[in-house]
Every structure is written in structure tokens, then in C-alpha cells.
N, CA, C and O atoms as a Tripos MOL2 file, in Angstrom:
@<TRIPOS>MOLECULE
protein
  228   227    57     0     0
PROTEIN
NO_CHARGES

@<TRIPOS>ATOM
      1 N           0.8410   -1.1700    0.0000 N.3       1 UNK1
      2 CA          0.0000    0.0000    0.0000 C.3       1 UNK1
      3 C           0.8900    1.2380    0.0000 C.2       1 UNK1
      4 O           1.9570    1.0490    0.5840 O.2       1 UNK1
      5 N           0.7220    2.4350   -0.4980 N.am      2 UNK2
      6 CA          1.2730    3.7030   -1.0220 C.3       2 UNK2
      7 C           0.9310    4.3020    0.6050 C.2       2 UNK2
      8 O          -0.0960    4.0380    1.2290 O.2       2 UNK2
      9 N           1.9970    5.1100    1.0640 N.am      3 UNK3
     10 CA          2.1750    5.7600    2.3290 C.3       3 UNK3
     11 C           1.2900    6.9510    2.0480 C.2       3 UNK3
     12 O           1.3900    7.6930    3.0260 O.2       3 UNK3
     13 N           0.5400    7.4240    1.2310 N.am      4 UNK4
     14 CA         -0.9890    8.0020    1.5120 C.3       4 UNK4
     15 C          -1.7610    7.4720    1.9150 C.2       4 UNK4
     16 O          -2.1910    7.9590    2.9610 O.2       4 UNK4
     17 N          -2.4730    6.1530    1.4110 N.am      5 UNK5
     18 CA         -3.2280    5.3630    1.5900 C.3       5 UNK5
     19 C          -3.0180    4.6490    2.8230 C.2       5 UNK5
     20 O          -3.8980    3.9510    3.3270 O.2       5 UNK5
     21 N          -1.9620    4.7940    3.2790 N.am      6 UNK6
     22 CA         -1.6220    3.9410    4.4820 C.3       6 UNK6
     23 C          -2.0750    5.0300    5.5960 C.2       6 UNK6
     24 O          -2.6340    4.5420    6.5790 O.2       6 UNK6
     25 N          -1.9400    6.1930    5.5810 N.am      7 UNK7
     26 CA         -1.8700    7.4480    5.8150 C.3       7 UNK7
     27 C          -3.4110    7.7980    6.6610 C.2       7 UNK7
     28 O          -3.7990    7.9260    7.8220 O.2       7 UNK7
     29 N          -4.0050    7.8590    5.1920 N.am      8 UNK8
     30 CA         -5.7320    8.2370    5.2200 C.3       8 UNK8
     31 C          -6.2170    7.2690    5.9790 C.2       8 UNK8
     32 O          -7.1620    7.4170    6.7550 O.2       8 UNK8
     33 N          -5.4870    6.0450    5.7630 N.am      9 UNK9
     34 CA         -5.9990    4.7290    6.6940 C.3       9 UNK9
     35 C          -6.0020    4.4910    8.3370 C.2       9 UNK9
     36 O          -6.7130    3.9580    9.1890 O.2       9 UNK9
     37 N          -4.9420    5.1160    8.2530 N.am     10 UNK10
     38 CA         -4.7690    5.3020    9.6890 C.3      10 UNK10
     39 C          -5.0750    6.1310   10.3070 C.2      10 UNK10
     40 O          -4.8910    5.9620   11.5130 O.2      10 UNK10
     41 N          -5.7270    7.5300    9.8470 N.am     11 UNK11
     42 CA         -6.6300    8.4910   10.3080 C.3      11 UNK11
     43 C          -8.0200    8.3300   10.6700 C.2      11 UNK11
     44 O          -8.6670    8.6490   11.6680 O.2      11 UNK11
     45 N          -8.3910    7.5650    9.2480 N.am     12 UNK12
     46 CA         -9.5120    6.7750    9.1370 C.3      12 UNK12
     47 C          -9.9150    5.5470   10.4270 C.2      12 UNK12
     48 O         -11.0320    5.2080   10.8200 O.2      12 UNK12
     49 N          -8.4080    5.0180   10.9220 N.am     13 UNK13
     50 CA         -9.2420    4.2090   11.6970 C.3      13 UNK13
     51 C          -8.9810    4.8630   13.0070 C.2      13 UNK13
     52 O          -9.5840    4.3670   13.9590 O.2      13 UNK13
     53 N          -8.0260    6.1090   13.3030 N.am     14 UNK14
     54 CA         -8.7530    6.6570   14.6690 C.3      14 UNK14
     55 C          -9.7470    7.7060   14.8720 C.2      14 UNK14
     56 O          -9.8640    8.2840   15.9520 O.2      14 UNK14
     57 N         -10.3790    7.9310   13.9710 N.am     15 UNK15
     58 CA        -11.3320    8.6320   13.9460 C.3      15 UNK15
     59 C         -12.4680    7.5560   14.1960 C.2      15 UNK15
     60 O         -13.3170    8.0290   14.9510 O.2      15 UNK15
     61 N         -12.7260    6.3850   13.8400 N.am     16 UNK16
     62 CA        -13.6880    5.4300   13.9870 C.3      16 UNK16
     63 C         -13.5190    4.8490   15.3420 C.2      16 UNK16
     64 O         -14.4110    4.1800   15.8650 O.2      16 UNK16
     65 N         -12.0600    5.1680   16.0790 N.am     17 UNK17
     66 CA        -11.8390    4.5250   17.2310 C.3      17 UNK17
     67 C         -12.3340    5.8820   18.2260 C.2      17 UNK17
     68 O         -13.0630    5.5030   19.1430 O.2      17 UNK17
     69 N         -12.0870    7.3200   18.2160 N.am     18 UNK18
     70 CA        -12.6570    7.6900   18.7830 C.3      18 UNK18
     71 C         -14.2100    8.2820   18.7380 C.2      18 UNK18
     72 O         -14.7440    9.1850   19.3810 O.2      18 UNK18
     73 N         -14.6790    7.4460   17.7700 N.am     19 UNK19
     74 CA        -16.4160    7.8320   17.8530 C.3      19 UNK19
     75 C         -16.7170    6.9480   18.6420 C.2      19 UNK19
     76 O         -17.7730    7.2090   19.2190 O.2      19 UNK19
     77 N         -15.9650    5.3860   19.1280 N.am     20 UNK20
     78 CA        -16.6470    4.4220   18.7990 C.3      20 UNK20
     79 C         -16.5120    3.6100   20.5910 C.2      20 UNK20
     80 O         -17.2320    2.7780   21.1440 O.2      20 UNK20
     81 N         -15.0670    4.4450   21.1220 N.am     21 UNK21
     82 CA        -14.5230    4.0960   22.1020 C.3      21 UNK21
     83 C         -15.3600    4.7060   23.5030 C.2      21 UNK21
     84 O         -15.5010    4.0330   24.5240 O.2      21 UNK21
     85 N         -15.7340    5.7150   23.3820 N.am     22 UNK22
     86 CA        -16.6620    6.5310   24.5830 C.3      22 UNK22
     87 C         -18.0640    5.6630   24.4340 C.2      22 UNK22
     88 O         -18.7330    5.7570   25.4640 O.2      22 UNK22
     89 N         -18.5280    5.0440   23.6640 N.am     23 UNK23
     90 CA        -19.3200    4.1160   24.1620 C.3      23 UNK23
     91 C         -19.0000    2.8310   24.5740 C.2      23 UNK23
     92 O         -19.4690    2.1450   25.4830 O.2      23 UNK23
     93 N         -18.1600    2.6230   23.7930 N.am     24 UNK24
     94 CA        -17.6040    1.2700   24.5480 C.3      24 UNK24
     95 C         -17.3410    1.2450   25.9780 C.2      24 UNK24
     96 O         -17.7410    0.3750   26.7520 O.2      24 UNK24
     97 N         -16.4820    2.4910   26.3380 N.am     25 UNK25
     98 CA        -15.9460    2.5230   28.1990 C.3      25 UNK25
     99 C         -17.3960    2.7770   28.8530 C.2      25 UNK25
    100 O         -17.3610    2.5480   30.0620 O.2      25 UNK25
    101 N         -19.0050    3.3000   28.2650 N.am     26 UNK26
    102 CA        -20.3140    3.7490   29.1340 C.3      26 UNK26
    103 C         -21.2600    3.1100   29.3790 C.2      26 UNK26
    104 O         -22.0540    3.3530   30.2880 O.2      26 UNK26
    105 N         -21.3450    1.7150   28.1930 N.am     27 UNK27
    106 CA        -22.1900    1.3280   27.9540 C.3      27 UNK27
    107 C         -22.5520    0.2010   28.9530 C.2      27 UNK27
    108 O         -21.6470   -0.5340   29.3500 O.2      27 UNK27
    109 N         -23.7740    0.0290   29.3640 N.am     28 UNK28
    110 CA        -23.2710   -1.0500   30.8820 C.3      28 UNK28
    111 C         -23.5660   -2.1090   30.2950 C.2      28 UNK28
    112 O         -23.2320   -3.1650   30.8310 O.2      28 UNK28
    113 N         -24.2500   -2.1280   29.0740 N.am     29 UNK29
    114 CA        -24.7790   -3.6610   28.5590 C.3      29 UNK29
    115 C         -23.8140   -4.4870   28.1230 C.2      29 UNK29
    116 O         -23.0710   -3.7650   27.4580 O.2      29 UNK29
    117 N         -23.3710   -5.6470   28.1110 N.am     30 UNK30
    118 CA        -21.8620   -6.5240   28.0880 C.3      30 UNK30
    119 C         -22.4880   -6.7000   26.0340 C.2      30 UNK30
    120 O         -21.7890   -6.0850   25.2270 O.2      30 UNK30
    121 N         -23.3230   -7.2530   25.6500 N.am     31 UNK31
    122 CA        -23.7000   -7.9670   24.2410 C.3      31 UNK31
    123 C         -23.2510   -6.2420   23.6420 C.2      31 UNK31
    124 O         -22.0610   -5.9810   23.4630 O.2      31 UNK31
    125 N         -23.9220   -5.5840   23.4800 N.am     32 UNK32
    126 CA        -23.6460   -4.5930   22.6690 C.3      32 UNK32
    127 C         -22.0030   -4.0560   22.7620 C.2      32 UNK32
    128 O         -21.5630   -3.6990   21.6690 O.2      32 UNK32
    129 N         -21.2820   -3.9780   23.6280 N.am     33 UNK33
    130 CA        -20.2200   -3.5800   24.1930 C.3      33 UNK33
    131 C         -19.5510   -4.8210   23.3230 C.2      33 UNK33
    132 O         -18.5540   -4.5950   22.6370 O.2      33 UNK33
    133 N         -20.0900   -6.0270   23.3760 N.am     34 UNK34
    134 CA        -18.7460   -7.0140   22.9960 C.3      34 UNK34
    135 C         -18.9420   -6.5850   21.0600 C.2      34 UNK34
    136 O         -18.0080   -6.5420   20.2590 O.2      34 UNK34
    137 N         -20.4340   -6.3210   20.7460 N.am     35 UNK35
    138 CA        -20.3270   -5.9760   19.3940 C.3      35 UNK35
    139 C         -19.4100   -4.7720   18.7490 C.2      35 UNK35
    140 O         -18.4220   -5.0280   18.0600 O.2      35 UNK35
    141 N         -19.8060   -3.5380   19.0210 N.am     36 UNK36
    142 CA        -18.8330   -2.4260   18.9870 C.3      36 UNK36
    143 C         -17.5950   -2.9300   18.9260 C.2      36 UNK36
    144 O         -16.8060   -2.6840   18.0130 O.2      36 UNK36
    145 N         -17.2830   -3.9310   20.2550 N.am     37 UNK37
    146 CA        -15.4170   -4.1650   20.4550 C.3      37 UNK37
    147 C         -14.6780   -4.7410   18.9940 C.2      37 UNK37
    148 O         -13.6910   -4.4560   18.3160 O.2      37 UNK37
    149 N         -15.8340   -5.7580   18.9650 N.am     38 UNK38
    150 CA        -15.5290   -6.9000   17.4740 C.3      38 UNK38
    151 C         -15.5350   -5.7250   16.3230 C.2      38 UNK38
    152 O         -14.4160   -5.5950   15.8260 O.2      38 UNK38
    153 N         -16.4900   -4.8710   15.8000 N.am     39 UNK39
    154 CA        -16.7590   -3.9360   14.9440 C.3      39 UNK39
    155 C         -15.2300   -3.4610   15.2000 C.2      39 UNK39
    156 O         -14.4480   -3.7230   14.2860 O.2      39 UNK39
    157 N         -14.7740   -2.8680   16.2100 N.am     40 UNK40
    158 CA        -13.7410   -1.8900   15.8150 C.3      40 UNK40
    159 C         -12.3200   -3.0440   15.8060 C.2      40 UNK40
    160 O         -11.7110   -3.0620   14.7370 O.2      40 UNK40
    161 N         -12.0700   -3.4840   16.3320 N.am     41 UNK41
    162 CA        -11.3280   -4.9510   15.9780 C.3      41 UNK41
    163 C         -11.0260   -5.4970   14.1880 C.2      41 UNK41
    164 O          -9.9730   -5.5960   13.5570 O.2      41 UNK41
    165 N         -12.3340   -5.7400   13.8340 N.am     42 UNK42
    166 CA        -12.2760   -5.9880   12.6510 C.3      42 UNK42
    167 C         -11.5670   -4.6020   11.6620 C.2      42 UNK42
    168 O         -10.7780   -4.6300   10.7170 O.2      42 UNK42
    169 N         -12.1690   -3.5830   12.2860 N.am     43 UNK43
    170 CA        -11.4510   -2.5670   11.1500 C.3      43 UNK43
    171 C         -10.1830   -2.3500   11.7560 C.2      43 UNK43
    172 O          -9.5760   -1.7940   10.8400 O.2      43 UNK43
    173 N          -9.2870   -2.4440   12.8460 N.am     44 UNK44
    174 CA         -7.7220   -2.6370   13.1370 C.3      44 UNK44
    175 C          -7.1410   -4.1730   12.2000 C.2      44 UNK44
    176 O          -5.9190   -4.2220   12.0620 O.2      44 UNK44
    177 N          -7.7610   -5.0770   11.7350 N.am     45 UNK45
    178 CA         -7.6680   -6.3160   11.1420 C.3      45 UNK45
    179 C          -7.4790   -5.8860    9.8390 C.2      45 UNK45
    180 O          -6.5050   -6.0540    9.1060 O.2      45 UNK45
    181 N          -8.7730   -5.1740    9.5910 N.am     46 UNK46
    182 CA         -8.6920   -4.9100    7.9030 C.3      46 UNK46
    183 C          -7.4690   -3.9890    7.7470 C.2      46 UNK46
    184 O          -6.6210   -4.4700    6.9950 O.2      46 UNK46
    185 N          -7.0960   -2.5310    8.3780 N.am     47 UNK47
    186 CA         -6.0760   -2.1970    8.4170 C.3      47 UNK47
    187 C          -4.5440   -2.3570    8.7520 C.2      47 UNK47
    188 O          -3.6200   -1.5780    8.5170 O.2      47 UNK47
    189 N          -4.5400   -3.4260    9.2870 N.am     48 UNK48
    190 CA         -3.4130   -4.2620    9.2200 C.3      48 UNK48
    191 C          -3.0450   -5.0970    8.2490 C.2      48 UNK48
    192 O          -1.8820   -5.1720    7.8540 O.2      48 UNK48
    193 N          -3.9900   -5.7780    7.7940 N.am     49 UNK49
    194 CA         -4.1680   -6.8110    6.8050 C.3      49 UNK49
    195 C          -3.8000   -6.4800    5.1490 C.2      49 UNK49
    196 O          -3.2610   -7.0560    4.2040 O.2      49 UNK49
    197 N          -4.5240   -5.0310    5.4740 N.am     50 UNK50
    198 CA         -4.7390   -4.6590    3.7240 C.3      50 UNK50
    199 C          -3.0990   -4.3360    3.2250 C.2      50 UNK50
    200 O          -2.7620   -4.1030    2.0640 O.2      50 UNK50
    201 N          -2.3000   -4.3830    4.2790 N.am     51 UNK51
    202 CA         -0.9790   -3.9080    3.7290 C.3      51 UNK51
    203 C           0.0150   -5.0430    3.4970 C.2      51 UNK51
    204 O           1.2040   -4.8680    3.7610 O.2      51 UNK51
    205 N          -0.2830   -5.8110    3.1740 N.am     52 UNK52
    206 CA          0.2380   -7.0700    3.0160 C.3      52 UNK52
    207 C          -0.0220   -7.2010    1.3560 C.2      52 UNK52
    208 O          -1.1790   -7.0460    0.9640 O.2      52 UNK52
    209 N           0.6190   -7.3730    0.7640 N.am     53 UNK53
    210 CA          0.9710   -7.5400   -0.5990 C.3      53 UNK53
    211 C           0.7270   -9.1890   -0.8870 C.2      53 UNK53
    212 O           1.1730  -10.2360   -0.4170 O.2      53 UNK53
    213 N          -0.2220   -8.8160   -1.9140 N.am     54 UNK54
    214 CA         -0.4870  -10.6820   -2.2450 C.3      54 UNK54
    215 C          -0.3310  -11.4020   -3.9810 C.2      54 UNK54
    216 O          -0.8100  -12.3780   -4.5580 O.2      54 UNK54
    217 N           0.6260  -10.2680   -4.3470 N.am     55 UNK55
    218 CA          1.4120  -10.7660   -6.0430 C.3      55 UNK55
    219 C           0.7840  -10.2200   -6.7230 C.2      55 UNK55
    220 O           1.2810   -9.9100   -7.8060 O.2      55 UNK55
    221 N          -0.8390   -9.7690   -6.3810 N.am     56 UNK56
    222 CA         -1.7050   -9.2360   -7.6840 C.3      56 UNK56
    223 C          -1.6390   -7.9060   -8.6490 C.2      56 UNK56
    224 O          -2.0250   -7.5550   -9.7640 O.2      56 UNK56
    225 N          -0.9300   -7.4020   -7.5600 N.am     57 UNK57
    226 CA         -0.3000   -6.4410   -8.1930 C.3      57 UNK57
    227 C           0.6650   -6.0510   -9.4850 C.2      57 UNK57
    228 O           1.0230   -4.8860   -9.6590 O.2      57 UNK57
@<TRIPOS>BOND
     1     1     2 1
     2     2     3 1
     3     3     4 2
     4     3     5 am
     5     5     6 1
     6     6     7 1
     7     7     8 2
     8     7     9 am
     9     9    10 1
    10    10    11 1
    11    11    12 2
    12    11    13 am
    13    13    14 1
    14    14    15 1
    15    15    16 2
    16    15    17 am
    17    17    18 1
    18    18    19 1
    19    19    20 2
    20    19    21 am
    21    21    22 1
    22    22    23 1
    23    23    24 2
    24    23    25 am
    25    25    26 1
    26    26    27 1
    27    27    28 2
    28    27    29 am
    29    29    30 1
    30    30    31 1
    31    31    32 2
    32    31    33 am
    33    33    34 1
    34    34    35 1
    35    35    36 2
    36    35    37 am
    37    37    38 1
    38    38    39 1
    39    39    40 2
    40    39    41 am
    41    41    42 1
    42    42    43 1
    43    43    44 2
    44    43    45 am
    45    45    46 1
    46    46    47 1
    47    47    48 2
    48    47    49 am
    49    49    50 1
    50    50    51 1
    51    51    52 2
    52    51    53 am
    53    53    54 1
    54    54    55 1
    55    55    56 2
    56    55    57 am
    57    57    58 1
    58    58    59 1
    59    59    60 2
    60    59    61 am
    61    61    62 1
    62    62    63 1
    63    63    64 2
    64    63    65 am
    65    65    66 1
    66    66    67 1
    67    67    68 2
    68    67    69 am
    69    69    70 1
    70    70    71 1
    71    71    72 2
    72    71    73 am
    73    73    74 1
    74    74    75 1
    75    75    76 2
    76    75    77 am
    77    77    78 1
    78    78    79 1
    79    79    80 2
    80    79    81 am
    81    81    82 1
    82    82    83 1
    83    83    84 2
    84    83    85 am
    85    85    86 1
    86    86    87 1
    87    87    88 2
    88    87    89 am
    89    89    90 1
    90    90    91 1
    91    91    92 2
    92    91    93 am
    93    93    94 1
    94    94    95 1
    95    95    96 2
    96    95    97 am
    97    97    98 1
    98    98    99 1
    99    99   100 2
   100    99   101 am
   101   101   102 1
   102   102   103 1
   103   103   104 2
   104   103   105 am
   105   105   106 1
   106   106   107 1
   107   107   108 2
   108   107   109 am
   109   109   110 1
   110   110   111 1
   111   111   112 2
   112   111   113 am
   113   113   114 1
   114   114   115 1
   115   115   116 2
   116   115   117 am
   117   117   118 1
   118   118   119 1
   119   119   120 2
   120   119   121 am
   121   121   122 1
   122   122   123 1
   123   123   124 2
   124   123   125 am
   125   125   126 1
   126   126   127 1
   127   127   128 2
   128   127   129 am
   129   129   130 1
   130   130   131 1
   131   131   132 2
   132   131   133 am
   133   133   134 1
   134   134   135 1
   135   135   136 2
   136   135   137 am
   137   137   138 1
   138   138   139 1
   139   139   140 2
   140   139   141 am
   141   141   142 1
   142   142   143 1
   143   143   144 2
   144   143   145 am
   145   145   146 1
   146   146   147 1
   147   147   148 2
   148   147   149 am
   149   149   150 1
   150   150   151 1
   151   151   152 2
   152   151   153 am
   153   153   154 1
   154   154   155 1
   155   155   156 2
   156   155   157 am
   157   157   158 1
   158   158   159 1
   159   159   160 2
   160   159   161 am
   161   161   162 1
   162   162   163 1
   163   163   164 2
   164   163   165 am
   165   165   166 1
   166   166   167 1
   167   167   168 2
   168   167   169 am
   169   169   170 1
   170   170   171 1
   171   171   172 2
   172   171   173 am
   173   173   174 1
   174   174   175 1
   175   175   176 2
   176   175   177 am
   177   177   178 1
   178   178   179 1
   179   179   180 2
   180   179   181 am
   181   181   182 1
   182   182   183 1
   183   183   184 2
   184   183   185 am
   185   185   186 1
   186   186   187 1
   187   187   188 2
   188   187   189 am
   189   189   190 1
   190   190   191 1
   191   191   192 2
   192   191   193 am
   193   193   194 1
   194   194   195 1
   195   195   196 2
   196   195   197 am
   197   197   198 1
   198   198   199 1
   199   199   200 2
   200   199   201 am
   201   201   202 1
   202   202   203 1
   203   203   204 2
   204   203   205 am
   205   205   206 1
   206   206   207 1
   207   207   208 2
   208   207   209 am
   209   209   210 1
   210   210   211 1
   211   211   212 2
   212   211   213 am
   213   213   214 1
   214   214   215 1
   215   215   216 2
   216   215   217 am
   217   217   218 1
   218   218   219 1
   219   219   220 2
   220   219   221 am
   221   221   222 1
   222   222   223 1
   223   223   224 2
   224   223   225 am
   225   225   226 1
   226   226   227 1
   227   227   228 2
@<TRIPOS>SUBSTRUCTURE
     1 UNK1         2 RESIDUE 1 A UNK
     2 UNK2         6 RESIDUE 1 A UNK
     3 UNK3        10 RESIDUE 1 A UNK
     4 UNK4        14 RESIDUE 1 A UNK
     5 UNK5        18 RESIDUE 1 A UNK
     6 UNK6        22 RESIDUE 1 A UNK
     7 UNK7        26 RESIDUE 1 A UNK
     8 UNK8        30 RESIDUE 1 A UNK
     9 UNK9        34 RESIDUE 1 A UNK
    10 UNK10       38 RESIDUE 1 A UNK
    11 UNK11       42 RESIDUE 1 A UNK
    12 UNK12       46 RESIDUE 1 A UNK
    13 UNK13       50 RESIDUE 1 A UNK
    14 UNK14       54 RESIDUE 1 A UNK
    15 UNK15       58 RESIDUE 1 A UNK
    16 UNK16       62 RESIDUE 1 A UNK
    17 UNK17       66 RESIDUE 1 A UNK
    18 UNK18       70 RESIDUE 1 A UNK
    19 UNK19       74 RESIDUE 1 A UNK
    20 UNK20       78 RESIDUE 1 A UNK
    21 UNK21       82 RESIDUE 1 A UNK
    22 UNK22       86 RESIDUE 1 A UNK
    23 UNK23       90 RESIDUE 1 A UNK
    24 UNK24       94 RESIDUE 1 A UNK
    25 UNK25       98 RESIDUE 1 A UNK
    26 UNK26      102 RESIDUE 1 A UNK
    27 UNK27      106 RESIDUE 1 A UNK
    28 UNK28      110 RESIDUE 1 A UNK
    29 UNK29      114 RESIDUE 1 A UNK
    30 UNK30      118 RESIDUE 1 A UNK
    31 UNK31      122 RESIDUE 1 A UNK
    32 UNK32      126 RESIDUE 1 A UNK
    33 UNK33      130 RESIDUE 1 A UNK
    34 UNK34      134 RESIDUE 1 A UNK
    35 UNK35      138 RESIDUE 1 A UNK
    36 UNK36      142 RESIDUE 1 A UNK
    37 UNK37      146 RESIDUE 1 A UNK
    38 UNK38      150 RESIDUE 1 A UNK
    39 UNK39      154 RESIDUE 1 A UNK
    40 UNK40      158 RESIDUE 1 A UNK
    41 UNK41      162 RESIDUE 1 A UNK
    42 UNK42      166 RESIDUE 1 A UNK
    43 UNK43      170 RESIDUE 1 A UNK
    44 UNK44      174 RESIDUE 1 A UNK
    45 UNK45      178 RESIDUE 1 A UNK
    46 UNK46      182 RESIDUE 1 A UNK
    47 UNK47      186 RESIDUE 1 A UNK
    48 UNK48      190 RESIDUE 1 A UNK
    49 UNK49      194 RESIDUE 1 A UNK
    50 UNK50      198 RESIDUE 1 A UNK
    51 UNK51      202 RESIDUE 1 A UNK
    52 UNK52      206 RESIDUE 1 A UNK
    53 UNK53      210 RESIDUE 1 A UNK
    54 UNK54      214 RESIDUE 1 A UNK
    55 UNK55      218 RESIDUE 1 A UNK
    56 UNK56      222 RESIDUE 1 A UNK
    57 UNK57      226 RESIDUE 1 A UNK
């Protein structure tokens, strides 16, 4: 991935971490709390992941 894209990406995912994190620390319900966690999880996954080069290029 091009160090813009890596860039925007990583802005991109703390901006989703801090919309996403003040409910996570308020919320008293455990099911919704574990969803959010997985939700933002998965997008630290996808952004880790996507920078891995797989020949198709």
C-alpha cells in the first residue's frame, strides 16, 4: 500500500476509534459492548491486513 493510503488509513481508523470508544468505556450492557469491540477490531484487522501484498499487483 502507497504511504498516503496507508496514511488516510490510519486516520480513518482513529477517527472510527474515537467515535466508537466513549461508548464502549459507558455502555453497561456486556452484548452490545462485545459488538462495537468486534466492529472496531475488525477494522484494526482490515487495516493491518490490507498492507500485506499478495502478487496481484
Amino acid at each position: 500500500m502507497k504511504s498516503l493510503e496507508r496514511y488516510t488509513g490510519l486516520v480513518g481508523l482513529v477517527l472510527m476509534a474515537a467515535f466508537l470508544i466513549p461508548y464502549i468505556w459507558k455502555l453497561p450492557q456486556l452484548d452490545i459492548t462485545l459488538i462495537l469491540m468486534a466492529g472496531l477490531g475488525l477494522a484494526v484487522f482490515d487495516y493491518f491486513s490490507s498492507g500485506e501484498s499478495d502478487g496481484s499487483e
